[in-house]
PDB file of C-alpha atoms in Angstrom:
ATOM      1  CA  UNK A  11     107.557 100.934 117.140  1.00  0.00           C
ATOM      2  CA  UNK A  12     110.502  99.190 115.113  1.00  0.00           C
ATOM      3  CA  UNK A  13     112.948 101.450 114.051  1.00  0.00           C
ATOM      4  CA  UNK A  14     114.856 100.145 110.976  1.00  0.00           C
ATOM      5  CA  UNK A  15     118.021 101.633 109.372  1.00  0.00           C
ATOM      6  CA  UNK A  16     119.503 100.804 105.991  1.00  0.00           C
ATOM      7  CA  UNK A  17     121.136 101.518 102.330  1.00  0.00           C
ATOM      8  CA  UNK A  18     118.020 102.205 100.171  1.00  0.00           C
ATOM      9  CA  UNK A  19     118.043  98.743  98.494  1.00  0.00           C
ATOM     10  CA  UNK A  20     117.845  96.777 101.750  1.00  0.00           C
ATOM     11  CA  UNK A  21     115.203  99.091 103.027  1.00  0.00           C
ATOM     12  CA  UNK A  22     113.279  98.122 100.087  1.00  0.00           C
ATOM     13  CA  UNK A  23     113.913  94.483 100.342  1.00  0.00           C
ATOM     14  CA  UNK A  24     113.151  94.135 103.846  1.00  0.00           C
ATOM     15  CA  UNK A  25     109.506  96.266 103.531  1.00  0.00           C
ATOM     16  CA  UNK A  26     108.278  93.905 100.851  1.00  0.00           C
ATOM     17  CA  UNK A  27     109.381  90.873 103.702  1.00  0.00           C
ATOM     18  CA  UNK A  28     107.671  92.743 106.493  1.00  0.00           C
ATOM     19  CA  UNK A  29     104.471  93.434 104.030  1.00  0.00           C
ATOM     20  CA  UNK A  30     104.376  89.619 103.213  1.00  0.00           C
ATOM     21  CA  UNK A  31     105.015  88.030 106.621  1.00  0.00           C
ATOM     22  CA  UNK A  32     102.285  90.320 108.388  1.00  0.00           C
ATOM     23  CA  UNK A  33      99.959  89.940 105.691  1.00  0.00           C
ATOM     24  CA  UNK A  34     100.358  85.524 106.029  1.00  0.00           C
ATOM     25  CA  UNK A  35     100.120  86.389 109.844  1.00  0.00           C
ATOM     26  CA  UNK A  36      96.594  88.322 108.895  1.00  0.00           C
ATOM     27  CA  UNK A  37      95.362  85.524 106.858  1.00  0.00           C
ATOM     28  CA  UNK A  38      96.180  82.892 109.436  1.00  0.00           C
ATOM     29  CA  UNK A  39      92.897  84.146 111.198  1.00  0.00           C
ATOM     30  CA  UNK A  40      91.012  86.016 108.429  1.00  0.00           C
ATOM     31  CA  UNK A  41      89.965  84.882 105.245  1.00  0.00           C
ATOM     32  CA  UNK A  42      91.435  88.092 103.543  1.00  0.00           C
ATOM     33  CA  UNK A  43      93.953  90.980 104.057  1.00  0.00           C
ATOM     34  CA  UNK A  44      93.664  94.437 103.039  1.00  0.00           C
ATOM     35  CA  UNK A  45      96.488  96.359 102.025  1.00  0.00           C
ATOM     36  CA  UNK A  46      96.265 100.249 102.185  1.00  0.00           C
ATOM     37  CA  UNK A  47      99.172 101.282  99.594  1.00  0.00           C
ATOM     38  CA  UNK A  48     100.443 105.390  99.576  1.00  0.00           C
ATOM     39  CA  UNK A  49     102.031 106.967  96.636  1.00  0.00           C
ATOM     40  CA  UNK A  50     106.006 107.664  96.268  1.00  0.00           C
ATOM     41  CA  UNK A  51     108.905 107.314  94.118  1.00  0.00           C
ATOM     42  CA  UNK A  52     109.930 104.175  96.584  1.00  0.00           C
ATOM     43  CA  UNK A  53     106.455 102.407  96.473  1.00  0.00           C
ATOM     44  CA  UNK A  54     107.295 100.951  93.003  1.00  0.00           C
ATOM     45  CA  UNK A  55     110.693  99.226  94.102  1.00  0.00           C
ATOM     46  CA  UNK A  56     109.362  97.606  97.010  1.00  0.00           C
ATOM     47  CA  UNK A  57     105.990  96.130  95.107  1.00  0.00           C
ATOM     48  CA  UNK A  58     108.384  95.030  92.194  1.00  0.00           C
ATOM     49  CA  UNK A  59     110.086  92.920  94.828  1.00  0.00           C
ATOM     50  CA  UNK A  60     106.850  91.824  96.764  1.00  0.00           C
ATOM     51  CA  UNK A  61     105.153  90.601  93.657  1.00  0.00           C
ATOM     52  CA  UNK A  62     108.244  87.997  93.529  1.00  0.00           C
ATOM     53  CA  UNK A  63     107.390  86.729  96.795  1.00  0.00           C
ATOM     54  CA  UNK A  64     104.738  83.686  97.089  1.00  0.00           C
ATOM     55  CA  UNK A  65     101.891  84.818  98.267  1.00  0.00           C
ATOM     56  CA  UNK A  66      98.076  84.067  98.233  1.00  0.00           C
ATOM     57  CA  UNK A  67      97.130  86.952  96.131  1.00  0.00           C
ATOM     58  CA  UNK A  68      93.637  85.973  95.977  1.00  0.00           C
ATOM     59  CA  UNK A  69      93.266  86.551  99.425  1.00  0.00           C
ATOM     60  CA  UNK A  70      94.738  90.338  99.758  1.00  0.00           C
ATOM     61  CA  UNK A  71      93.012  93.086  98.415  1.00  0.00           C
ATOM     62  CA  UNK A  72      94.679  96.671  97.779  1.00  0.00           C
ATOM     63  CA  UNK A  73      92.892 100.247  98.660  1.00  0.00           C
ATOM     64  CA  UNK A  74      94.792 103.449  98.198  1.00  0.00           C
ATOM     65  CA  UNK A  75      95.834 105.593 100.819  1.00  0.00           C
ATOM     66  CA  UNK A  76      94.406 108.376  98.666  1.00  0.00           C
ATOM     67  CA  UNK A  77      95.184 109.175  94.564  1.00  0.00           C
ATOM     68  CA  UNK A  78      95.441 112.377  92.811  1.00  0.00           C
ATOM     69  CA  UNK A  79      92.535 113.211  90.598  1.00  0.00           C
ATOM     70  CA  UNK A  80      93.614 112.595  87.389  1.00  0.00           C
ATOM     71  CA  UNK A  81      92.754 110.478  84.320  1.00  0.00           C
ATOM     72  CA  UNK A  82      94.083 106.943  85.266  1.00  0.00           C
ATOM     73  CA  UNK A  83      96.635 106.706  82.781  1.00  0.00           C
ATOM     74  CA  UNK A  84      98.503 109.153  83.954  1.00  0.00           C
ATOM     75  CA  UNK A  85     101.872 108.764  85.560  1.00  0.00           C
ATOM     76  CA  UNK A  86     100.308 110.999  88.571  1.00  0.00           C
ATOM     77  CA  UNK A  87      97.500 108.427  89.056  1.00  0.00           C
ATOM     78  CA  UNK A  88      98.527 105.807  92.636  1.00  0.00           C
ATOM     79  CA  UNK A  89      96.052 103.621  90.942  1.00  0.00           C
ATOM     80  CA  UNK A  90      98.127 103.242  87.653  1.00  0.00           C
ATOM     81  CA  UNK A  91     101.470 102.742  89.861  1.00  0.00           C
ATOM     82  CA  UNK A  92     100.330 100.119  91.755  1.00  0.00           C
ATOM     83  CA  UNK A  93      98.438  98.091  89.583  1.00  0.00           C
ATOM     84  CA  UNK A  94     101.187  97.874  86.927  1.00  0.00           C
ATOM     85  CA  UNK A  95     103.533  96.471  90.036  1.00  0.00           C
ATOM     86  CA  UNK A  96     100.688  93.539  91.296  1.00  0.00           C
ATOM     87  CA  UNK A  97      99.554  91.933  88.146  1.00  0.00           C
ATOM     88  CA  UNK A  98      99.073  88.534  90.090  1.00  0.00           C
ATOM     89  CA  UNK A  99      96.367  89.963  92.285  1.00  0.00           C
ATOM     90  CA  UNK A 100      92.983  89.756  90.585  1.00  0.00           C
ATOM     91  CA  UNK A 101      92.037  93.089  88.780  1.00  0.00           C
ATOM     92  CA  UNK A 102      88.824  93.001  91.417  1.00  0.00           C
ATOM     93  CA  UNK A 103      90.538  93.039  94.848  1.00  0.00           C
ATOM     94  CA  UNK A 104      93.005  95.975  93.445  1.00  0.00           C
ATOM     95  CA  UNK A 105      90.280  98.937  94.127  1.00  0.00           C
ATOM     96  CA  UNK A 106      90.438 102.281  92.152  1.00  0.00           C
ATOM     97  CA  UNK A 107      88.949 105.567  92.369  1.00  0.00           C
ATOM     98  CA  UNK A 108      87.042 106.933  89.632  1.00  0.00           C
ATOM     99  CA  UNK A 109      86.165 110.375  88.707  1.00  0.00           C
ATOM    100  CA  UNK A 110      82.298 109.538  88.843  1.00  0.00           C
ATOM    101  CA  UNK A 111      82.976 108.289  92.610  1.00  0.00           C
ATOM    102  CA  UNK A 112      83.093 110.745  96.070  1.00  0.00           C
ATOM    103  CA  UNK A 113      85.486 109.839  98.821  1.00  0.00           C
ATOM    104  CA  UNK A 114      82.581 108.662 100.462  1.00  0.00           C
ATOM    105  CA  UNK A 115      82.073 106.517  97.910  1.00  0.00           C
ATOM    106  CA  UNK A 116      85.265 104.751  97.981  1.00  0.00           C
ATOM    107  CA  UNK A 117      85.022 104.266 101.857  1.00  0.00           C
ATOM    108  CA  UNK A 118      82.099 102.199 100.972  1.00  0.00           C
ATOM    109  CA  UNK A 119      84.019  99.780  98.887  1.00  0.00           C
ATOM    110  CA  UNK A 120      86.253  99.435 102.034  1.00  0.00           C
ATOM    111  CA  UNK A 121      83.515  99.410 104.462  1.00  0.00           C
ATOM    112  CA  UNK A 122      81.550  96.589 102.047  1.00  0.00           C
ATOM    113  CA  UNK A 123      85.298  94.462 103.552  1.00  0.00           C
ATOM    114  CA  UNK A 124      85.739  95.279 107.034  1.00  0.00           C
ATOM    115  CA  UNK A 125      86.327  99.324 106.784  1.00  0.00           C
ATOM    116  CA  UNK A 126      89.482  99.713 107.748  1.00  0.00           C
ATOM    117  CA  UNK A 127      93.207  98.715 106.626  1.00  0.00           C
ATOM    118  CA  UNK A 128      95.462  95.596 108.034  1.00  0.00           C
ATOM    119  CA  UNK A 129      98.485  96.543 106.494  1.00  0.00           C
ATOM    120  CA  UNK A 130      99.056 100.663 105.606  1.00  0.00           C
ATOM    121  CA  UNK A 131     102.366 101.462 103.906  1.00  0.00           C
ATOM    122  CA  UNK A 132     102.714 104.790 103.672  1.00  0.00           C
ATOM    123  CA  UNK A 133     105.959 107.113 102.211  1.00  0.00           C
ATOM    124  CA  UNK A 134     106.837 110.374 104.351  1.00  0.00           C
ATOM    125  CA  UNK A 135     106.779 113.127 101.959  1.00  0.00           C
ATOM    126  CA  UNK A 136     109.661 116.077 102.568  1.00  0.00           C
ATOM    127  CA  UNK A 137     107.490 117.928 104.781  1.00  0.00           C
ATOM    128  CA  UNK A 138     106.353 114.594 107.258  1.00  0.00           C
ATOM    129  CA  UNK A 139     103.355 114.448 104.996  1.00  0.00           C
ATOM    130  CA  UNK A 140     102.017 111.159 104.962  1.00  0.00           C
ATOM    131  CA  UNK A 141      98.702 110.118 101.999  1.00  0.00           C
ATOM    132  CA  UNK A 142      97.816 113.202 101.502  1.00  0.00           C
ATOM    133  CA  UNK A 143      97.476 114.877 105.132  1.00  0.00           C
ATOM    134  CA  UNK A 144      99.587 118.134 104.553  1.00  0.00           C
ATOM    135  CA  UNK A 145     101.231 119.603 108.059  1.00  0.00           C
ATOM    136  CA  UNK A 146      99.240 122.754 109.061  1.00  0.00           C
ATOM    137  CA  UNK A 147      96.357 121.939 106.467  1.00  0.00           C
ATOM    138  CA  UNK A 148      92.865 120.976 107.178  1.00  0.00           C
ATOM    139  CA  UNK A 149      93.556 117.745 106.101  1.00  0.00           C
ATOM    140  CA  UNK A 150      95.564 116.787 108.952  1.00  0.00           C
ATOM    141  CA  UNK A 151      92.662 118.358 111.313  1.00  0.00           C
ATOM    142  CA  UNK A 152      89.651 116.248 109.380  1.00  0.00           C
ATOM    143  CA  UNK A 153      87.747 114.605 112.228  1.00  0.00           C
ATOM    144  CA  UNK A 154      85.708 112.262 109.383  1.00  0.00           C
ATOM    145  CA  UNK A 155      86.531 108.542 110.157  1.00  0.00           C
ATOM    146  CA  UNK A 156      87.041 107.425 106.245  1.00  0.00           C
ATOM    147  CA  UNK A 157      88.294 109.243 102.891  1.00  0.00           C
ATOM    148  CA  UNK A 158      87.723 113.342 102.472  1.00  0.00           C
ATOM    149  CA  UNK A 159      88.303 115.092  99.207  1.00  0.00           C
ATOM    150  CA  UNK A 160      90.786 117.599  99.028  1.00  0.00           C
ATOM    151  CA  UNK A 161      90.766 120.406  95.979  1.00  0.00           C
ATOM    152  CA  UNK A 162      93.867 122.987  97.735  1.00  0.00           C
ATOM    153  CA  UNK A 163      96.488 120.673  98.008  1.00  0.00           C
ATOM    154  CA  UNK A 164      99.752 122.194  99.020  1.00  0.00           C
ATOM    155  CA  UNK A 165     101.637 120.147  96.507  1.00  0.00           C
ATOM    156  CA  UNK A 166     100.262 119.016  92.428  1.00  0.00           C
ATOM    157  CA  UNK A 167      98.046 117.942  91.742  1.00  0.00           C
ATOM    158  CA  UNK A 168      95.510 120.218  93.951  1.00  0.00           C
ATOM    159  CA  UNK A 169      92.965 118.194  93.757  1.00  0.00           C
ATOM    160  CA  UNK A 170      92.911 114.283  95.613  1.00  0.00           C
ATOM    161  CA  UNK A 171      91.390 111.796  98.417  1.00  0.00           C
ATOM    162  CA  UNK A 172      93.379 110.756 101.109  1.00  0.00           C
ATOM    163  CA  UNK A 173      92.411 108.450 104.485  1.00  0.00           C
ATOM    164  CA  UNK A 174      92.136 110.256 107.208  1.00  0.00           C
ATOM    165  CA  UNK A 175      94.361 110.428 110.399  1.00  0.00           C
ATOM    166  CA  UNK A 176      90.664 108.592 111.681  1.00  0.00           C
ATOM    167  CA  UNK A 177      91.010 105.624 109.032  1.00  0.00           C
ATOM    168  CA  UNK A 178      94.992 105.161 109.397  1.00  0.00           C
ATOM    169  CA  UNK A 179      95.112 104.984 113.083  1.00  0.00           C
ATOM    170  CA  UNK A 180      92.448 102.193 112.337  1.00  0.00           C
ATOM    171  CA  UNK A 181      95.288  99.719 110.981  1.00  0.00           C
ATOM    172  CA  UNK A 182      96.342  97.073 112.690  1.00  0.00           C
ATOM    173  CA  UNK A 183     100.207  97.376 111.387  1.00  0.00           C
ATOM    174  CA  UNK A 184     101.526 100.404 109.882  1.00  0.00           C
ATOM    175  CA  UNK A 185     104.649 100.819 107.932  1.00  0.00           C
ATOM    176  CA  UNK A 186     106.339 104.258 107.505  1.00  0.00           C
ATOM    177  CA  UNK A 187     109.257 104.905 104.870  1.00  0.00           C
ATOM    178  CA  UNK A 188     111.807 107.762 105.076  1.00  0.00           C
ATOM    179  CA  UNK A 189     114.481 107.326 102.332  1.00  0.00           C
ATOM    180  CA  UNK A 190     115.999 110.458 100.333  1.00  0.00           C
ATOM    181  CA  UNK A 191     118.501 113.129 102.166  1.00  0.00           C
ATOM    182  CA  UNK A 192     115.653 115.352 101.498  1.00  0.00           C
ATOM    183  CA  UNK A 193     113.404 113.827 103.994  1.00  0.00           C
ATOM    184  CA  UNK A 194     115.776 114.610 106.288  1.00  0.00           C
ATOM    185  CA  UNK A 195     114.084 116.951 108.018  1.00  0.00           C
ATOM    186  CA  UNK A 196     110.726 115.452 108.364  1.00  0.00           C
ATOM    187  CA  UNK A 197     112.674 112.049 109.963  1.00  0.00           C
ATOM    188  CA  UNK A 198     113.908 114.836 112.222  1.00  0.00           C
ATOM    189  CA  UNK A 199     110.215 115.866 113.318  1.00  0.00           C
ATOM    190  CA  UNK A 200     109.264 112.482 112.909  1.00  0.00           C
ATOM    191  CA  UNK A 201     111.615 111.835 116.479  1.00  0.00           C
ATOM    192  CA  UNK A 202     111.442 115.251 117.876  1.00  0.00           C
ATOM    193  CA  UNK A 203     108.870 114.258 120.951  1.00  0.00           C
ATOM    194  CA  UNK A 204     107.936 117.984 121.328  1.00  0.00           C
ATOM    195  CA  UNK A 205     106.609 118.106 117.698  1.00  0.00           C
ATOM    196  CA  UNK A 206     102.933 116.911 117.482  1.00  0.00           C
ATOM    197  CA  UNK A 207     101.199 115.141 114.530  1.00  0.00           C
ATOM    198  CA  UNK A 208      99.391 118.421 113.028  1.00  0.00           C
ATOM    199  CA  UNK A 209     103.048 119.751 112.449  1.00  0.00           C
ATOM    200  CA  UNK A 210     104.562 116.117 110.954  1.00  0.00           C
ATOM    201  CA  UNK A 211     101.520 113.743 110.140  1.00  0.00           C
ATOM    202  CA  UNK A 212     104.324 110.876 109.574  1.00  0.00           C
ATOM    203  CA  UNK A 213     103.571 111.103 113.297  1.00  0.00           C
ATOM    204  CA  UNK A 214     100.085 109.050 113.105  1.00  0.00           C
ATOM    205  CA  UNK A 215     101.542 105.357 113.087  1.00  0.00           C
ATOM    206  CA  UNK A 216     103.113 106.208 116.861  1.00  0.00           C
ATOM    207  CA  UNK A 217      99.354 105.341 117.765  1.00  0.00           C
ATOM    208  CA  UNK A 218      99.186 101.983 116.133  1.00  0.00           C
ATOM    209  CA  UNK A 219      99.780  99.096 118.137  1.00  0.00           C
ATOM    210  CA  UNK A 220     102.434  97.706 115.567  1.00  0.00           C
ATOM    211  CA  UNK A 221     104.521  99.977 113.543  1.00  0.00           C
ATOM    212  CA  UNK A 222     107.852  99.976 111.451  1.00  0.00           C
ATOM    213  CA  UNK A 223     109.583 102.910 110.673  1.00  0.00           C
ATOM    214  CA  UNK A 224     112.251 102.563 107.928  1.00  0.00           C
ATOM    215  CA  UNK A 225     114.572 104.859 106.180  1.00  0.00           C
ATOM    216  CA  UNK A 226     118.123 105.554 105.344  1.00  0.00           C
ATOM    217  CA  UNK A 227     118.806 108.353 106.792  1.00  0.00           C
ATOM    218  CA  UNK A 228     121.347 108.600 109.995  1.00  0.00           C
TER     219      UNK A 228
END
């Protein structure tokens, strides 16, 4: 694991280099890279600065680490946040979930690639929540190996998919954010080695091979 430290607007600039020079690493020996893209108040920042960076955007396709079930113009939507950020990627490899669609469903569009994520960038919520695997919820504890539904979500909306702990791990590099005094705490779990991943699910990416962890919090 690479532990990075930094004012918010370096943190930001140096995720979107770390996204773009492990996804040209990726294509070097595959013919495409998928992305696996969380929710956050950050995400935005960091995709407005990727899409500036030169990349074969033809090549990379985008999933969602899971999305809120609502109507896809809503502000809630991950879908809606990331596709107004990544205009250059073709509206096909930038894959949304629909209300007609299970989560099984949408694992199928990722299994129809390779089933499983190159790149994940995920955002620690204020509780070390990371998609939407809640600490202490059976979302955290889902053995399934793709996407589960979830309708009791401990924050709104209630209702949303997420990965799995199963599909995450899966990723060959993982990025983790924690920037905001109020993820203080969870940074704090995060590091605490007696704290397990069912308590802070930010804890997943210490089992993938390559991993950055970045906030601004010291």
């Amino acid at each position: 694991m690479k532990l990075i430290f930094g004012k918010k607007e370096i943190i930001e600039k140096r995720t979107a280099k770390i996204i773009a020079i492990e996804t040209l690493k990726i294509l070097k020996k595959q013919k495409y890279a998928i992305i696996g893209i969380s929710g956050g108040r950050t995400i935005p920042n960091i995709l407005r600065k990727l899409k500036n960076i030169n990349l074969p955007w033809k090549r990379i396709h985008i999933f969602l680490t899971d999305e809120n079930l609502v109507p896809i113009t809503s502000r809630q939507s991950n879908y809606r946040l990331v596709s107004s950020f990544l205009e250059d990627i073709p509206e096909k490899n930038i894959h949304d979930f629909n209300s007609q669609e299970s989560a099984s469903d949408y694992y199928k569009k990722l299994k129809n690639l390779k089933g499983k994520f190159d790149i994940v960038l995920l955002s620690s919520g204020k509780n070390g929540e990371i998609a939407s695997l809640f600490p202490n919820h059976k979302s955290i504890k889902s053995t399934h190996s793709g996407y589960i539904e979830i309708k009791d979500s401990p924050i709104y909306p209630k209702e949303r998919i997420s990965a799995t702990s199963s599909l995450i791990r899966k990723s060959k590099v993982s990025i983790l954010l924690f920037i905001g005094n109020e993820k203080k705490e969870a940074y704090e779990n995060f590091i605490n080695p007696r704290i397990n991943f069912i308590d802070c699910p930010a804890k997943i990416v210490n089992t993938i091979q390559k991993s950055y962890v970045l906030t601004d919090i010291n």
